[in-house]
Short mmCIF file of C-alpha atoms in Angstrom, two decimals:
data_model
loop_
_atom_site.label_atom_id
_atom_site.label_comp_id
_atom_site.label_asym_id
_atom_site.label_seq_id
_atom_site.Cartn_x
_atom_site.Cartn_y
_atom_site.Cartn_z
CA UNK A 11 -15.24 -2.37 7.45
CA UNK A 12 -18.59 -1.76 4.93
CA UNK A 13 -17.69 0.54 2.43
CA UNK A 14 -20.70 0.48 0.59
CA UNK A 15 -20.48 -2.52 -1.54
CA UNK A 16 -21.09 -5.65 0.02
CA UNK A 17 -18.25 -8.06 0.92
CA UNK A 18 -17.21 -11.90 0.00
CA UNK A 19 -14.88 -13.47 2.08
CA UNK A 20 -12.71 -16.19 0.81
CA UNK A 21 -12.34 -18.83 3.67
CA UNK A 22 -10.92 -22.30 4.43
CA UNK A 23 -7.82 -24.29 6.26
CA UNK A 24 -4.49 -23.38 5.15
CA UNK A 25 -3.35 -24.24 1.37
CA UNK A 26 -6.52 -24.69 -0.18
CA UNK A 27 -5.91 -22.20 -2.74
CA UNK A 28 -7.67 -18.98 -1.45
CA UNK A 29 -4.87 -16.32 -2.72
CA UNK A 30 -5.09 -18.10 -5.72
CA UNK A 31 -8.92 -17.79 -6.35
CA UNK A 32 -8.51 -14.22 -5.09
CA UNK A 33 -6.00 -13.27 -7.67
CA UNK A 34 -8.37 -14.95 -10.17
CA UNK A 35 -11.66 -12.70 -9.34
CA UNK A 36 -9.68 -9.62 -8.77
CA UNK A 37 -7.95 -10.37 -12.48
CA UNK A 38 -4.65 -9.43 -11.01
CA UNK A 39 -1.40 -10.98 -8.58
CA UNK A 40 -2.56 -8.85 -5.53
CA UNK A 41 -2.21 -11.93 -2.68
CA UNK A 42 1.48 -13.57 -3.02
CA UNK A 43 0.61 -16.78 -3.66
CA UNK A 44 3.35 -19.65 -2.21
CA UNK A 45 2.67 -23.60 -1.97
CA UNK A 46 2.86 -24.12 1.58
CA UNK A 47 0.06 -22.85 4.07
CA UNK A 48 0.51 -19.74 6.10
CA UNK A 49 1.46 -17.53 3.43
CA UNK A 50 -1.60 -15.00 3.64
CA UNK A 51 -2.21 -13.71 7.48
CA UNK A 52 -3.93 -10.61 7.16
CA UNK A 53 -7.05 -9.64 4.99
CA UNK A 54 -6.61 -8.54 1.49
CA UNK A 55 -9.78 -6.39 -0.23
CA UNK A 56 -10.12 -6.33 -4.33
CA UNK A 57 -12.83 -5.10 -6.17
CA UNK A 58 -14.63 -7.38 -8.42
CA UNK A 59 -17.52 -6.37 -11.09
CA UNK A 60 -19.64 -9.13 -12.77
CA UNK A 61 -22.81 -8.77 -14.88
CA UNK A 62 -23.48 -5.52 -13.50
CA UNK A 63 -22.86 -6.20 -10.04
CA UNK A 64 -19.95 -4.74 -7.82
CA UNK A 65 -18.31 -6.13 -4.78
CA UNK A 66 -15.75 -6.54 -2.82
CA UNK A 67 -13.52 -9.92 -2.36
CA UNK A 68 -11.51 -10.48 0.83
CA UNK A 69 -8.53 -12.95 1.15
CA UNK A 70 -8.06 -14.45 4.74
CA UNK A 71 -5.11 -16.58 6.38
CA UNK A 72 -6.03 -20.17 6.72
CA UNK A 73 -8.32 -21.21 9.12
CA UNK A 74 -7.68 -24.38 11.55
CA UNK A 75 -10.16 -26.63 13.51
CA UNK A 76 -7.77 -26.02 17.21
CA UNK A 77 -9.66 -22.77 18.77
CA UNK A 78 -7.23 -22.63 21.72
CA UNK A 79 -3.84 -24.39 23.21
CA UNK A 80 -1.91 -26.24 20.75
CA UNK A 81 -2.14 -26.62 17.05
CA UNK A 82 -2.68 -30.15 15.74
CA UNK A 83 -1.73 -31.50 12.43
CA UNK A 84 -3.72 -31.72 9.48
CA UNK A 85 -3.54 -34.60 7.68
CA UNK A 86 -3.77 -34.94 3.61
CA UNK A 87 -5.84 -37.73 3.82
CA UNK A 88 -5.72 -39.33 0.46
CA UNK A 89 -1.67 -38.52 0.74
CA UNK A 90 -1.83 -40.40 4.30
CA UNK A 91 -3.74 -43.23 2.62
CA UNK A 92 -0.86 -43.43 0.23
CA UNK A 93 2.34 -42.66 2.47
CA UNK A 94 1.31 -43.48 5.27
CA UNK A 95 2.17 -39.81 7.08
CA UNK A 96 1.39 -35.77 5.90
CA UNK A 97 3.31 -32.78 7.34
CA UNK A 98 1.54 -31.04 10.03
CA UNK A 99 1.17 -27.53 9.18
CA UNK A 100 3.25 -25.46 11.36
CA UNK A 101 6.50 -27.67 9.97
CA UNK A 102 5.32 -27.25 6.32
CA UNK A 103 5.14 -23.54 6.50
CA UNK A 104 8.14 -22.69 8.86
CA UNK A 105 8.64 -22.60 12.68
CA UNK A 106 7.57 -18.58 12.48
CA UNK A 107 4.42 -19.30 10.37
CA UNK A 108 3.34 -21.14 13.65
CA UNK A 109 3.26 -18.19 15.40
CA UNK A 110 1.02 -16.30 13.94
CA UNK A 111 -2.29 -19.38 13.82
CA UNK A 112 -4.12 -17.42 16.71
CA UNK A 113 -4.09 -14.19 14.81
CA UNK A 114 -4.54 -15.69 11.14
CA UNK A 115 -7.80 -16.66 12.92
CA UNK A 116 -8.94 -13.87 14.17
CA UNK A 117 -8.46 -12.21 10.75
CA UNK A 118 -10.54 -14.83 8.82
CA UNK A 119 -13.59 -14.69 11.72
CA UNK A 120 -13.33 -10.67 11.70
CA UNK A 121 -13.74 -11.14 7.93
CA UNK A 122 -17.06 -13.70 8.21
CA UNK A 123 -18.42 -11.25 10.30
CA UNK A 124 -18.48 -8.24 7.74
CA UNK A 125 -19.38 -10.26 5.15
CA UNK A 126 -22.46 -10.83 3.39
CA UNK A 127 -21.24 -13.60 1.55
CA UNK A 128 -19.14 -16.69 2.72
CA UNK A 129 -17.37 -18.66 -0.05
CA UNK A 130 -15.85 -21.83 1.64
CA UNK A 131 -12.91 -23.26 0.24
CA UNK A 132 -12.13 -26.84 0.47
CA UNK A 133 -9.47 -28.75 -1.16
CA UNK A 134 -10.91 -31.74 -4.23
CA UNK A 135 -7.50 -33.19 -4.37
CA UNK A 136 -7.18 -33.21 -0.14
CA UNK A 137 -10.73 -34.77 0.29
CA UNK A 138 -12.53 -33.95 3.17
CA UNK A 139 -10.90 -33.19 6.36
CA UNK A 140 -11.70 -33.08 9.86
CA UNK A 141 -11.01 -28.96 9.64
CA UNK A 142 -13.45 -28.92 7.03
CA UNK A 143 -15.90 -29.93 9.47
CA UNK A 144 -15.33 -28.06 12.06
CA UNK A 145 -14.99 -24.67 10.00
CA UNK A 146 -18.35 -25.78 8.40
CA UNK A 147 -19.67 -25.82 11.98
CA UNK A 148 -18.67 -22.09 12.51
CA UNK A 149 -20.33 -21.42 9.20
CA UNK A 150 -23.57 -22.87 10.40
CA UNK A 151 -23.12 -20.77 13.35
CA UNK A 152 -22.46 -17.43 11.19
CA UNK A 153 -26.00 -17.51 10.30
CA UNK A 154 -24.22 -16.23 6.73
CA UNK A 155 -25.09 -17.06 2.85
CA UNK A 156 -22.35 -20.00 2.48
CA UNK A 157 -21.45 -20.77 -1.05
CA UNK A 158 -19.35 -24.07 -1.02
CA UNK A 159 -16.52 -24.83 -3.54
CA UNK A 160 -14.12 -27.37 -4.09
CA UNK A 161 -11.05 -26.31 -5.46
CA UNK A 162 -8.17 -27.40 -7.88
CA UNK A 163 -10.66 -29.61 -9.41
CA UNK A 164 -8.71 -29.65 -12.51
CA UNK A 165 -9.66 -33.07 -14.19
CA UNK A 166 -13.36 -35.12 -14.59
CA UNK A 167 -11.77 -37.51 -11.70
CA UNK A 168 -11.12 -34.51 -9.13
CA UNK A 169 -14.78 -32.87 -9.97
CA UNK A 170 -16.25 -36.31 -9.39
CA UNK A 171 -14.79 -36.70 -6.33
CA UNK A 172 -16.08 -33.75 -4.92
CA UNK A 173 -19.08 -35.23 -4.41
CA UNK A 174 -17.99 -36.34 -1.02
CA UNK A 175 -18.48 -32.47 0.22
CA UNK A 176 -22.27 -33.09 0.52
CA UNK A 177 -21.36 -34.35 4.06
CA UNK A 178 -20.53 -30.52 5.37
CA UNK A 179 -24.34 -30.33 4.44
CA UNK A 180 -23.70 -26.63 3.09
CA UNK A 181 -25.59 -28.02 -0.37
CA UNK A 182 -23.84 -28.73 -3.69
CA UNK A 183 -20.35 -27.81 -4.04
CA UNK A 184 -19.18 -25.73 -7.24
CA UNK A 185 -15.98 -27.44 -8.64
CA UNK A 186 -13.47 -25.07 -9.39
CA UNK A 187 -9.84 -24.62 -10.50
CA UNK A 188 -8.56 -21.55 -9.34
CA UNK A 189 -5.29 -21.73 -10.83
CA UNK A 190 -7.00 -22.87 -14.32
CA UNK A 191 -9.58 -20.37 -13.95
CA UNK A 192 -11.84 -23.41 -14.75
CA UNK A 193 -15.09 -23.04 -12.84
CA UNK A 194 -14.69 -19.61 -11.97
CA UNK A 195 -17.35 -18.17 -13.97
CA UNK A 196 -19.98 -20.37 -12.87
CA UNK A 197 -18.73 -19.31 -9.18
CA UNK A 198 -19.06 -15.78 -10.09
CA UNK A 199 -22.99 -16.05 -11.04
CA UNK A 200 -23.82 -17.79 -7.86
CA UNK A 201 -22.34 -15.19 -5.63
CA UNK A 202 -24.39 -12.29 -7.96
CA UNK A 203 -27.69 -14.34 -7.38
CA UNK A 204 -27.02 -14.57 -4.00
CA UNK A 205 -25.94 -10.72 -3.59
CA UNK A 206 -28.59 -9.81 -6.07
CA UNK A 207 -31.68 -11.69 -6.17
CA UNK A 208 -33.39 -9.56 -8.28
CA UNK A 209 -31.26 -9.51 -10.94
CA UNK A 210 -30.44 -5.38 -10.16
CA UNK A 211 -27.39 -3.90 -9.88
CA UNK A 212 -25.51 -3.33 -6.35
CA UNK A 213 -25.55 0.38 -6.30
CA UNK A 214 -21.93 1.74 -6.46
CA UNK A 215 -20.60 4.52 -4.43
CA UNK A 216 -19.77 8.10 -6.14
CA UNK A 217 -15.88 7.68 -6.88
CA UNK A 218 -14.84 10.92 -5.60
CA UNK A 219 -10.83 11.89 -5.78
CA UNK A 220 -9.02 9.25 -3.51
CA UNK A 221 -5.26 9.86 -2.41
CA UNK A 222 -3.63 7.00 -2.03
CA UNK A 223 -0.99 6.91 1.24
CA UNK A 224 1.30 4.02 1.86
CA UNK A 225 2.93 3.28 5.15
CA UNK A 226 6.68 2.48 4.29
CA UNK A 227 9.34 1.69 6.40
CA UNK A 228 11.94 -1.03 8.14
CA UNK A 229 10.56 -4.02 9.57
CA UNK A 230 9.09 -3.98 12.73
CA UNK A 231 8.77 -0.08 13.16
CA UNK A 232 5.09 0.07 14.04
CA UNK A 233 3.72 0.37 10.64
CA UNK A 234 0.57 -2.04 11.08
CA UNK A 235 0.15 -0.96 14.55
CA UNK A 236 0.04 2.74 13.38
CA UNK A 237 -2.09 1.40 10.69
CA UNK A 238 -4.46 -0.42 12.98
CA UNK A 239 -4.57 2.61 15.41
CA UNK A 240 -5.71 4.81 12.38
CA UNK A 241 -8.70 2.54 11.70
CA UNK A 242 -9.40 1.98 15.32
CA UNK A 243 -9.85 -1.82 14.55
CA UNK A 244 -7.30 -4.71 14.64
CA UNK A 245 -7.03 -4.81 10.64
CA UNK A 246 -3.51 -5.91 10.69
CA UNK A 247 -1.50 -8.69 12.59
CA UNK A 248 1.03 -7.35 14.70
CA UNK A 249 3.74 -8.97 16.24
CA UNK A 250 7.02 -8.04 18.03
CA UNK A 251 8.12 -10.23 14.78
CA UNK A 252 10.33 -8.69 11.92
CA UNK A 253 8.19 -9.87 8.46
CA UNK A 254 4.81 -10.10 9.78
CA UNK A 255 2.94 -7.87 6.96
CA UNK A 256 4.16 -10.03 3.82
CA UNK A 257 0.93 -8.50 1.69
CA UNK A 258 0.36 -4.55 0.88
CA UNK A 259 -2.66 -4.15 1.88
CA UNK A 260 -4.98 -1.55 0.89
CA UNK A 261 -7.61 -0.17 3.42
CA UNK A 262 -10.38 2.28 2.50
CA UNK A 263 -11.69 4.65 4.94
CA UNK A 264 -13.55 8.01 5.22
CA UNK A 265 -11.47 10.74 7.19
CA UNK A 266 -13.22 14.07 7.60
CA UNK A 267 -15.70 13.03 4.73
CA UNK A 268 -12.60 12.33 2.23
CA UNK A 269 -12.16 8.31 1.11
CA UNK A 270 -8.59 7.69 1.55
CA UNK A 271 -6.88 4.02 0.94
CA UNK A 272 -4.28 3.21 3.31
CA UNK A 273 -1.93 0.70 1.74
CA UNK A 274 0.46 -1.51 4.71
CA UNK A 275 3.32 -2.62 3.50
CA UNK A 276 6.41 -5.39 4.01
CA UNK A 277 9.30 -3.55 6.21
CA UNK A 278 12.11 -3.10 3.43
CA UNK A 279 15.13 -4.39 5.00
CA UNK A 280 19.11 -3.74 3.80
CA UNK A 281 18.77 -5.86 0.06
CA UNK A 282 21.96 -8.09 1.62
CA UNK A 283 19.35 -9.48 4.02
CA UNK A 284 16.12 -10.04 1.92
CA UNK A 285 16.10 -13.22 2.23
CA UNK A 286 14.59 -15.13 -1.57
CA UNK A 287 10.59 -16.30 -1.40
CA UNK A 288 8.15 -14.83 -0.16
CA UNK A 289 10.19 -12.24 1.56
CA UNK A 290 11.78 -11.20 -1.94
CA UNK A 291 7.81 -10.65 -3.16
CA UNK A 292 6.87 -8.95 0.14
CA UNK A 293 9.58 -5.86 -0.91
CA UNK A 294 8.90 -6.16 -4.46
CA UNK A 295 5.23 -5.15 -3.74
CA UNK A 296 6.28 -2.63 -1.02
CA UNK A 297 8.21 -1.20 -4.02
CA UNK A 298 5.00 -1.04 -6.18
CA UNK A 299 2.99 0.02 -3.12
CA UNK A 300 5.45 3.26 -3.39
CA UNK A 301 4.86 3.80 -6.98
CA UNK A 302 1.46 4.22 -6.89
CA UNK A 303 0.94 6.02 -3.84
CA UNK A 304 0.81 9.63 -3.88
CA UNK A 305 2.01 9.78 -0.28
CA UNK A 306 4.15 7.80 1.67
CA UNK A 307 4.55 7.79 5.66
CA UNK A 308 8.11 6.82 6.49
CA UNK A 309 7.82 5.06 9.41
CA UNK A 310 11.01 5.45 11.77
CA UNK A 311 11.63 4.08 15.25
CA UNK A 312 12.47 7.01 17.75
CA UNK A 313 14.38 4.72 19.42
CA UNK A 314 16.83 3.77 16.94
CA UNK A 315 17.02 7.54 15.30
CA UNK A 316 17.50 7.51 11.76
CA UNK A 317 18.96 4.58 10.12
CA UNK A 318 21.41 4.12 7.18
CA UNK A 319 17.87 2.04 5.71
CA UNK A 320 15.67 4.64 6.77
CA UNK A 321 17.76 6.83 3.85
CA UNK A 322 17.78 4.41 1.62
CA UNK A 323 13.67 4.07 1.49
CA UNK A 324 13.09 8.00 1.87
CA UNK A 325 16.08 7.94 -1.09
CA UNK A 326 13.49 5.44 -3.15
CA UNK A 327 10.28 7.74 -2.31
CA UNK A 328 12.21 10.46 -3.67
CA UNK A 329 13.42 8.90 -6.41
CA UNK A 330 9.47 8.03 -7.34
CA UNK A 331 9.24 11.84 -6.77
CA UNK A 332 6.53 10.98 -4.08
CA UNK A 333 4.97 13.20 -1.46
CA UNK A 334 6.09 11.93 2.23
CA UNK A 335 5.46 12.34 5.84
CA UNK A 336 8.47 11.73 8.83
CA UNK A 337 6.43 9.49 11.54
CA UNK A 338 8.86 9.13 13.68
CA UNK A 339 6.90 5.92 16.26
CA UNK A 340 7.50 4.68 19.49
CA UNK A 341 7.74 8.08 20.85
CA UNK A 342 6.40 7.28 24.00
CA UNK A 343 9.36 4.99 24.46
CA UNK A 344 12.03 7.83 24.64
CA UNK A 345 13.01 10.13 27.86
CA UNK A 346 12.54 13.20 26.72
CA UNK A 347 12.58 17.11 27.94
CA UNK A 348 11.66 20.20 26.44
CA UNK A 349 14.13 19.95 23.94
CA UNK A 350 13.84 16.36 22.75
CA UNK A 351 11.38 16.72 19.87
CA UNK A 352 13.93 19.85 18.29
CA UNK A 353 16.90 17.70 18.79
CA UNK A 354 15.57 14.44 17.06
CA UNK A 355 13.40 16.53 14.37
CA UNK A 356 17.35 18.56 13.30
CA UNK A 357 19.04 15.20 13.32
CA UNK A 358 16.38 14.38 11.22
CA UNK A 359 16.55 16.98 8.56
CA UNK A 360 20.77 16.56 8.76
CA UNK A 361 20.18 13.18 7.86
CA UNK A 362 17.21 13.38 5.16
CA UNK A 363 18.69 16.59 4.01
CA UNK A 364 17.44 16.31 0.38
CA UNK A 365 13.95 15.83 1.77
CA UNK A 366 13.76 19.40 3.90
CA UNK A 367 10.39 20.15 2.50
CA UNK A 368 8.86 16.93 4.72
CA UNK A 369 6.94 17.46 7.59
CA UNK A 370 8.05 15.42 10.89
CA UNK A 371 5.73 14.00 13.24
CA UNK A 372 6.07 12.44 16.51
CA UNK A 373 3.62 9.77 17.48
CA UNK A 374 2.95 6.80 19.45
CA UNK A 375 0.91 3.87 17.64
CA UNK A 376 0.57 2.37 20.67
CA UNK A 377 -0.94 4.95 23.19
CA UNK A 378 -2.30 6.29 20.48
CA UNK A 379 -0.52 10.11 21.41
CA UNK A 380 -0.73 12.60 17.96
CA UNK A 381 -1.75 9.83 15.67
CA UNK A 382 -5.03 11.72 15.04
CA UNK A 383 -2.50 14.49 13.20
CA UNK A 384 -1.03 11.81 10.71
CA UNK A 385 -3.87 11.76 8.42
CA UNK A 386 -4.49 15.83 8.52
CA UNK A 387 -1.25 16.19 7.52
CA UNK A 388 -1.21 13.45 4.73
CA UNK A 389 -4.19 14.86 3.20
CA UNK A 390 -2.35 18.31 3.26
CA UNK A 391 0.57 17.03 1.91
CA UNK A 392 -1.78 15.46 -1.38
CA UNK A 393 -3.84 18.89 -1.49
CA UNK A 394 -0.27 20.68 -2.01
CA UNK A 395 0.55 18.18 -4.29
CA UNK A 396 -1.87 19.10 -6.65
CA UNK A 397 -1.43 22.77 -6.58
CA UNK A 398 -1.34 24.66 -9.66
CA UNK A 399 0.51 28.14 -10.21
CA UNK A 400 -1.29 30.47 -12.39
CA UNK A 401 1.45 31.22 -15.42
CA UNK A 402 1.00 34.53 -14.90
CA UNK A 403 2.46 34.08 -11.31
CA UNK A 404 5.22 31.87 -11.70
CA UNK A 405 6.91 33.93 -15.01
CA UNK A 406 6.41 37.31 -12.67
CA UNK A 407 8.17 35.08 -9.56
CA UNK A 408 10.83 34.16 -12.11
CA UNK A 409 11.19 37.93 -12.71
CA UNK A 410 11.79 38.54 -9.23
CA UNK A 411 13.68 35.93 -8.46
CA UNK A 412 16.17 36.29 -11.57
CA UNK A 413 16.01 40.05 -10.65
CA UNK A 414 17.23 39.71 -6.85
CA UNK A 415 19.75 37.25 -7.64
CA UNK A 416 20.67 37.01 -10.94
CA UNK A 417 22.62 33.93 -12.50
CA UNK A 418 26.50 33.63 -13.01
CA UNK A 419 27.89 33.96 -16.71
CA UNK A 420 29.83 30.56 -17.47
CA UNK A 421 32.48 30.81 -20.39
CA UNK A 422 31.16 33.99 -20.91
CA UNK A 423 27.58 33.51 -21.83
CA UNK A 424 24.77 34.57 -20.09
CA UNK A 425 21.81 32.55 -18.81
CA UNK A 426 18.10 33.90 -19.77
CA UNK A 427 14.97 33.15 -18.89
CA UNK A 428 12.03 34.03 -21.85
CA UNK A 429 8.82 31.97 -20.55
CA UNK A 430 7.94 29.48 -17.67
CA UNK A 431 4.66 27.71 -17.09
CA UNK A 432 3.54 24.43 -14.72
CA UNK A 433 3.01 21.47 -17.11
CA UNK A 434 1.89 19.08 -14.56
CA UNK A 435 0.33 18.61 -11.50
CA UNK A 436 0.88 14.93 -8.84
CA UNK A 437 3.88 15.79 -9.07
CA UNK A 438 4.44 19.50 -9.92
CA UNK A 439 6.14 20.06 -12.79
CA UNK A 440 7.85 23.49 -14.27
CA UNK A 441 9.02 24.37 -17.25
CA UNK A 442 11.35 26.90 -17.51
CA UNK A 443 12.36 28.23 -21.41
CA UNK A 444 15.65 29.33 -21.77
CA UNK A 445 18.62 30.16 -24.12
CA UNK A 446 20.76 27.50 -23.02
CA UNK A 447 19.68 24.78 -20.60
CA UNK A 448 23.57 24.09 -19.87
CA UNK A 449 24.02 27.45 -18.23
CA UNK A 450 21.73 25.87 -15.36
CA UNK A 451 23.89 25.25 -12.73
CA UNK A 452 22.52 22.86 -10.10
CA UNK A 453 22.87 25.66 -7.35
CA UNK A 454 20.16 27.73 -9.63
CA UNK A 455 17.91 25.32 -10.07
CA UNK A 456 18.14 24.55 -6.05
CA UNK A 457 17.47 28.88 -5.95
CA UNK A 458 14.93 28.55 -8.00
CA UNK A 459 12.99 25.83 -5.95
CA UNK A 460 13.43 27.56 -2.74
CA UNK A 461 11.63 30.96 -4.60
CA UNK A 462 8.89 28.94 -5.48
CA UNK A 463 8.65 27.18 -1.87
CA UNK A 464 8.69 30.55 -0.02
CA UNK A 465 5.59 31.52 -1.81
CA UNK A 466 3.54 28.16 -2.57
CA UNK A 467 4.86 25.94 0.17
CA UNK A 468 4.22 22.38 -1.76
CA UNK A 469 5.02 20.79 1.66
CA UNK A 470 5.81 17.17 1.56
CA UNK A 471 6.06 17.40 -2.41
CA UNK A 472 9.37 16.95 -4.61
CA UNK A 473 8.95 19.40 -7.33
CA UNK A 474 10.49 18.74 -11.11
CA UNK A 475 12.18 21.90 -12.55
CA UNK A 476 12.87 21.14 -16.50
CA UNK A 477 14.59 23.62 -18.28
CA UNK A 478 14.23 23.45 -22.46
CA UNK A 479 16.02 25.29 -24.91
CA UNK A 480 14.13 28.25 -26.63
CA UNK A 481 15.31 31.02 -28.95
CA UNK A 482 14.35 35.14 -29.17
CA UNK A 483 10.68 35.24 -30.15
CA UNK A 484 10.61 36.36 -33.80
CA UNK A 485 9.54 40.34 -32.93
CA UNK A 486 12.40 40.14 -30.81
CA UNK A 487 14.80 39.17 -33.05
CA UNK A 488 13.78 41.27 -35.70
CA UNK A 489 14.16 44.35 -33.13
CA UNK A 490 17.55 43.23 -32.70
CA UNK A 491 18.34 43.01 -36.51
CA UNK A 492 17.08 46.52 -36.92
#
């Protein structure tokens, strides 16, 4: 995936500290970072900037030295030496982190081969291991620049000791302490010398508007395989397993000649059932995936209709006042006759009735049938999202619409409308000035909403309809006086 900056992957075995140096270079918690191995599976992307140079940083699962059949255990050496025994990995991180070693894997060797950088991650306080060795050996293979470091050096002793690295022969390793941030500097100029040799700059892309659309949903709904379809490259681990995507991860892509970032998300299951961890961080950074997203695609399994779950997210993307798609998946799993798709699309709007204004799509991630209209529609959907009325337009469609259907006196006063105008755009916003923003009823407001859909659309987009207190003008009053 080259987006024009060039590309650093972060690799090693499991629990060496790779989300932790990748939190450290991107300067924020993007990777969830947990002490046993297995936490990270797919790739993570950040952008970094140092001295002038920009690049991309990519977080990968853990790599092991077993390429097929069983997984052996890894040993802590210099723990062995002391207890006798170490953990083997697929008991340290849970039975269902075994699952997925294959596929980590695959991830971290799809990464090596789009990068122009390798930083190898070994473990100062582990020692050398015989996984170190044999992920050296695919290095060597790789053919790519391979910048060695030996991390949670955190003490002279532990830098000392890393000494004993010079027998990967991948040169001198840089002793580091990603969780210190000790090191990390020096690491930082070797990777610009070796993207740079010159000394001048990487050349940066023109940062043309970019919508960001985030792929929300319950667990194991298709989203990474709908994800993964869009790209047209296995990006994303997917498994038949609820909790596989623990990470949001943003993709950037070019569709139709417009950059869009596709951020995967943790399914958000019923809060009862979040289980505390890693889980508990997965949904927490779903829940900032949704915030920050101007679109969301609700993700829904045809074959399960709408779910109690499925309202509660589209009630959160609401609530965020967020633009959203209906992708209702696994449609190739459901009989189906000429009437299907207008039975399941009205049980759909009965059931999201406050979102009526969303478009509904029917695809199948996994044949790949009408995916290709997912992203046309998004990038509708953000286009009407930052629509702007003229003021002229909207006060003369208030006009109209106050004329054809005028609002209800309550105890005897009178609602008015003087002046309305659209204060915001992402998400619309529209101010409406009036004698007494009490006399709104909620029924008006809903009138009022539907006026301004019937002529400007804003599908997929909540709209925000504030209404402020305002007196006569001054001329006005006077004329009244008189």
């Amino acid at each position: 995936m080259k987006v024009g900056k060039p590309i650093v992957a972060l690799v090693g075995r499991p629990n060496v500290g790779k989300s932790t140096l990748f939190n450290r270079l991107a300067g924020r918690r993007i990777a969830i970072v947990e002490d046993f191995p297995g936490t990270t599976r797919d790739r993570l992307y950040a952008g970094v900037e140092w001295g002038g140079v920009s690049f991309l940083v990519v977080d990968t699962g853990g790599l092991t030295a077993v390429e097929t059949g069983q997984d052996k255990a890894t040993q802590h050496p210099r723990r062995a030496r002391q207890n006798g025994s170490a953990p083997p990995i697929g008991q340290t991180a849970g039975v269902e982190s075994g699952l997925f070693l294959e596929e980590m894997r695959r991830q971290a060797y799809m990464a090596i081969e789009e990068a122009d950088v390798v930083v190898f991650l070994v473990d100062a306080e582990a020692g050398l291991t015989p996984d170190d060795q044999e992920i050296a050996n695919v290095l060597r293979r790789s053919r790519k620049p391979v910048l060695l470091v030996a991390n949670k050096a955190d003490s002279p002793r532990r830098s000392a000791d890393a000494v004993e690295f010079y027998a990967l022969g991948l040169g001198e390793p840089i002793a580091i302490s990603a969780l210190h941030g000790l090191g990390t500097g020096d690491l930082l100029e070797r990777i610009v010398e070796v993207l740079a040799p010159s000394g001048a700059p990487v050349e940066e892309e023109a940062n043309p508007e970019c919508p960001q659309i985030a792929i929300v949903g319950r667990p194991n709904v298709g989203k990474s395989s709908l994800l993964n379809r869009l790209l047209g490259e296995e990006r994303i681990i997917v498994s038949e397993v609820p909790g596989t995507t623990r990470d949001a991860i943003d993709t950037l892509l070019h569709f139709a000649g417009q950059p869009v970032v596709l951020i995967d998300t943790a399914g958000i299951r019923r809060r009862g059932k979040i289980a505390p961890g890693v889980e508990k961080h997965s949904v927490l950074r779903t829940m900032k995936a949704i915030n920050r997203a101007d679109v969301c695609l609700l993700v829904l399994d045809a074959r399960d209709r709408v779910t109690a779950q499925d309202q509660h997210i589209a009630g959160y993307i609401l609530e965020e006042t967020k633009s959203a798609v209906v992708v209702v998946n696994k449609w190739d799993a459901v009989d189906k006759d000429t009437h299907t798709m207008q039975e399941y699309t009205q049980q759909i709007r009965s059931a999201l009735g406050f979102m009526d204004y969303v478009p509904v799509l029917f695809v199948s991630a996994l044949t790949g049938q009408r995916v290709y209209q997912v992203l046309e529609v998004a990038l509708q959907v953000w286009r009407e999202r930052r629509h702007r009325i003229s003021t002229g337009d909207l006060n003369q469609l208030v006009q109209d619409a106050v004329a054809h259907h005028p609002p209800k006196s309550r105890s005897g006063r009178q609602l008015r409308f003087y002046y309305a105008t659209q204060a915001e755009v992402d998400p619309p916003t529209f101010v409406f000035f009036v004698n007494d923003p009490e006399l709104v009823h909620f029924t008006y407001k809903r009138y009022l909403e539907n006026r301004i859909r019937e002529l400007y659309h804003f599908t997929g987009t909540p709209l925000r309809l504030v209404f402020r207190g305002h007196t006569k003008p001054e001329s006005k009053r006077r004329r009244a006086s008189s």
